[in-house]
Amino acid sequence: PWSLPFRHLTIASIGLAMLAGGGWVLLAGSWSALLGRVRNVKAHRRIRRLGTVVVSTWLVLSCWALIVLLGMQVNAYQSFTTDDAAAMAWMRSNVGPSDVVVNDTYADAGVWAPYKAGVQILLPRAFYDPDTHADRLLVVANVADLESNPSAAAAACGFHARYVYYGAANSKWISRVFPSVEELQSSSGLQQVFQEGKAAVFAIKLACS
C-alpha cells in the first residue's frame, strides 16, 4: 500500500480498528448485562438466538463488502494484461542486459518490466536520483521526437536508452506522458519491433557515440 496515493489512510485505519474493538467490548458487555436481567428461559433463548443471527449477518455482510471494495481497487489500479505479458516475454529474449527501456513513468505495465522481463527501465518505481531525474523526464516527454531534440537525444544516449515500451492498459491513478501509439509508430526516430494487441515495443534510432 505504500506505493499507492491513498497510503496515508492506512495510518488512520489503526485508530479506527482500535475504536471498533472498543465498541465491540462495550456492546458485548451491554448484551451480557441484558441477558443477565432476563429471567424467563424462553425469552433468554430468543435473545441469544437473535444475537447469533445479528452477529452472523454482520460478519457475512462485512466480508462481502470488503471483497467488493478490494475488487474495485484491484480493477482500478490494474495495468498488466495478457498483451503486456507477451511483450515482456519478447523483451526478456531480445533486450540486452545493458539496454535501458524507456517506460511511461508509472502509467502502464512498463514499470513492471524489471520484474516481468528482467530488463532495466528509465524510471523505476523505487528509484529516485535528483541529479538525473530531470533528464529522465526530458527523455520521456520527448520520446516521439528524440532525433529533433538534441538535449533529449543526448540524455537518452547517456542512459543507454535503446527501447520504448507502450503498455496495453493505462492505470486509472496516473495519466500517460507518452503520445498515442499511432504517433510513436509514425516517429522517424523510432522503429516498432514488437506488437501484441495494444502493447508495443519500439527501438530507438539514435546515432549515439
Coordinates of C-alpha atoms in Angstrom, one line a residue:
P1 CA 0.0 0.0 0.0
W2 CA 2.9 2.4 0.4
S3 CA 3.2 2.8 -3.3
L4 CA -0.4 4.0 -3.7
P5 CA -1.7 7.5 -3.4
F6 CA -4.0 6.7 -0.5
R7 CA -1.2 5.1 1.6
H8 CA -1.6 7.6 4.4
L9 CA -5.1 6.3 5.1
T10 CA -3.5 3.1 6.4
I11 CA -2.4 5.1 9.4
A12 CA -5.9 6.2 10.1
S13 CA -7.1 2.6 9.9
I14 CA -5.1 1.8 13.0
G15 CA -7.1 4.2 15.2
L16 CA -10.3 3.1 13.5
A17 CA -9.5 -0.6 14.3
M18 CA -8.9 0.3 18.0
L19 CA -12.2 2.3 18.2
A20 CA -14.1 -0.7 16.6
G21 CA -12.5 -3.1 19.1
G22 CA -13.5 -0.9 22.0
G23 CA -17.0 -0.6 20.6
W24 CA -17.3 -4.4 20.4
V25 CA -16.2 -4.7 24.0
L26 CA -18.9 -2.2 25.2
L27 CA -21.5 -3.9 23.0
A28 CA -20.7 -7.3 24.4
G29 CA -20.8 -6.1 27.9
S30 CA -24.2 -4.4 27.4
W31 CA -25.6 -7.6 25.7
S32 CA -24.4 -9.7 28.6
A33 CA -25.9 -7.4 31.1
L34 CA -29.2 -7.6 29.2
L35 CA -29.2 -11.3 29.2
G36 CA -28.4 -11.3 33.0
R37 CA -31.6 -9.4 33.7
V38 CA -33.8 -11.7 31.7
R39 CA -35.2 -14.5 34.0
N40 CA -37.7 -16.1 31.6
V41 CA -36.0 -19.1 29.9
K42 CA -37.8 -18.8 26.6
A43 CA -37.1 -15.1 26.4
H44 CA -33.5 -15.7 27.3
R45 CA -33.2 -18.3 24.5
R46 CA -34.8 -15.9 21.9
I47 CA -32.5 -13.1 22.8
R48 CA -29.4 -15.3 22.4
R49 CA -30.6 -16.6 19.1
L50 CA -31.3 -13.0 17.9
G51 CA -27.8 -12.1 18.9
T52 CA -26.3 -15.0 17.0
V53 CA -28.3 -14.1 13.9
V54 CA -27.3 -10.4 14.1
V55 CA -23.6 -11.1 14.6
S56 CA -23.6 -13.8 11.8
T57 CA -25.3 -11.5 9.4
W58 CA -23.0 -8.6 10.2
L59 CA -19.9 -10.8 9.6
V60 CA -21.3 -12.1 6.3
L61 CA -22.1 -8.6 5.1
S62 CA -18.8 -7.2 6.2
C63 CA -16.8 -9.9 4.4
W64 CA -18.9 -9.3 1.2
A65 CA -18.4 -5.5 1.4
L66 CA -14.7 -6.0 1.9
I67 CA -14.4 -8.3 -1.1
V68 CA -16.3 -5.9 -3.3
L69 CA -14.2 -2.9 -2.2
L70 CA -10.9 -4.7 -2.7
G71 CA -12.1 -5.9 -6.1
M72 CA -12.9 -2.4 -7.1
Q73 CA -9.4 -1.2 -6.1
V74 CA -7.7 -4.0 -8.0
N75 CA -9.6 -3.2 -11.2
A76 CA -8.9 0.5 -10.8
Y77 CA -5.1 0.0 -10.4
Q78 CA -4.6 -3.0 -12.7
S79 CA -2.4 -2.1 -15.7
F80 CA -0.9 -5.5 -16.6
T81 CA -2.7 -7.5 -19.3
T82 CA -2.0 -10.6 -21.4
D83 CA -0.8 -8.3 -24.2
D84 CA 1.8 -6.9 -21.8
A85 CA 2.8 -10.4 -20.7
A86 CA 3.6 -11.3 -24.4
A87 CA 5.6 -8.1 -24.8
M88 CA 7.5 -8.8 -21.6
A89 CA 8.4 -12.3 -22.9
W90 CA 9.7 -10.7 -26.1
M91 CA 11.8 -8.1 -24.2
R92 CA 13.3 -10.9 -22.0
S93 CA 14.6 -12.6 -25.1
N94 CA 15.7 -9.6 -27.2
V95 CA 16.7 -6.7 -24.9
G96 CA 20.3 -6.7 -23.8
P97 CA 21.5 -6.5 -20.2
S98 CA 22.9 -3.0 -20.7
D99 CA 20.0 -1.7 -22.7
V100 CA 17.5 0.6 -21.0
V101 CA 13.8 0.6 -21.8
V102 CA 12.0 4.0 -21.7
N103 CA 8.8 3.5 -19.7
D104 CA 5.9 5.8 -19.5
T105 CA 6.5 6.7 -15.8
Y106 CA 4.1 4.6 -13.8
A107 CA 1.1 4.9 -16.2
D108 CA 1.2 1.3 -17.6
A109 CA 2.8 -2.1 -17.2
G110 CA 6.2 -0.7 -18.3
V111 CA 7.0 0.0 -14.6
W112 CA 6.9 -3.8 -14.0
A113 CA 9.4 -4.7 -16.8
P114 CA 12.4 -5.2 -14.4
Y115 CA 10.4 -8.0 -12.6
K116 CA 8.4 -9.4 -15.6
A117 CA 11.1 -9.2 -18.3
G118 CA 14.4 -8.8 -16.3
V119 CA 15.3 -5.5 -18.2
Q120 CA 16.3 -2.1 -17.0
I121 CA 13.9 0.8 -17.3
L122 CA 14.4 4.5 -17.3
L123 CA 12.1 5.3 -14.4
P124 CA 11.9 2.5 -11.8
R125 CA 9.2 2.8 -9.2
A126 CA 11.5 2.5 -6.2
F127 CA 14.4 4.7 -7.6
Y128 CA 14.9 8.4 -7.5
D129 CA 18.1 10.3 -8.4
P130 CA 17.7 14.0 -8.1
D131 CA 20.8 14.6 -10.2
T132 CA 19.4 12.7 -13.2
H133 CA 15.6 12.9 -12.7
A134 CA 15.1 15.9 -14.8
D135 CA 17.0 14.4 -17.7
R136 CA 15.0 11.2 -17.4
L137 CA 11.7 13.1 -17.6
L138 CA 13.1 15.0 -20.6
V139 CA 13.6 11.7 -22.5
V140 CA 10.0 10.6 -21.6
A141 CA 8.5 13.9 -22.6
N142 CA 10.2 13.9 -26.0
V143 CA 10.1 10.2 -26.7
A144 CA 8.4 10.6 -30.1
D145 CA 10.9 13.2 -31.4
L146 CA 14.2 12.5 -29.8
E147 CA 16.0 12.9 -33.1
S148 CA 14.9 16.6 -33.3
N149 CA 15.7 17.5 -29.7
P150 CA 19.5 17.4 -29.1
S151 CA 19.2 17.7 -25.3
A152 CA 16.7 14.8 -25.1
A153 CA 18.7 12.7 -27.6
A154 CA 21.9 13.3 -25.6
A155 CA 20.2 12.3 -22.3
A156 CA 18.8 9.1 -24.0
C157 CA 22.2 8.2 -25.2
G158 CA 23.7 8.9 -21.8
F159 CA 21.2 6.5 -20.2
H160 CA 21.8 3.8 -22.9
A161 CA 18.1 4.0 -23.8
R162 CA 17.5 1.6 -26.6
Y163 CA 13.8 0.8 -26.5
V164 CA 10.5 2.4 -25.7
Y165 CA 7.6 0.4 -24.1
Y166 CA 4.0 1.3 -24.6
G167 CA 1.7 -0.6 -22.3
A168 CA -1.6 -2.1 -23.3
A169 CA -3.6 -0.5 -20.4
N170 CA -3.4 2.8 -18.7
S171 CA -3.6 2.8 -14.9
K172 CA -6.5 4.9 -13.6
W173 CA -4.4 6.6 -11.0
I174 CA -1.9 8.3 -13.3
S175 CA -2.1 9.8 -16.8
R176 CA 0.1 8.8 -19.7
V177 CA 3.0 11.1 -20.7
F178 CA 3.7 9.3 -23.9
P179 CA 1.7 10.4 -27.0
S180 CA -0.6 7.8 -28.7
V181 CA 0.8 4.6 -30.1
E182 CA 0.0 5.9 -33.6
E183 CA 2.3 8.9 -33.0
L184 CA 5.0 6.6 -31.8
Q185 CA 4.6 4.5 -34.9
S186 CA 4.9 7.5 -37.2
S187 CA 8.0 8.8 -35.4
S188 CA 11.1 8.8 -37.6
G189 CA 13.3 8.2 -34.5
L190 CA 11.5 5.0 -33.5
Q191 CA 11.1 1.6 -35.2
Q192 CA 8.4 -0.7 -34.0
V193 CA 9.9 -4.1 -33.3
F194 CA 7.0 -5.8 -31.5
Q195 CA 3.3 -5.5 -31.0
E196 CA 0.7 -7.7 -29.3
G197 CA -2.8 -6.3 -29.1
K198 CA -2.4 -2.9 -27.6
A199 CA 1.2 -3.4 -26.2
A200 CA 4.1 -2.3 -28.3
V201 CA 7.9 -2.1 -28.2
F202 CA 9.9 0.4 -30.2
A203 CA 13.6 0.5 -30.9
I204 CA 15.2 4.0 -30.6
K205 CA 17.1 5.0 -33.7
L206 CA 19.8 7.4 -32.5
A207 CA 23.4 7.7 -33.6
C208 CA 24.9 7.6 -30.1
S209 CA 28.7 7.9 -29.9

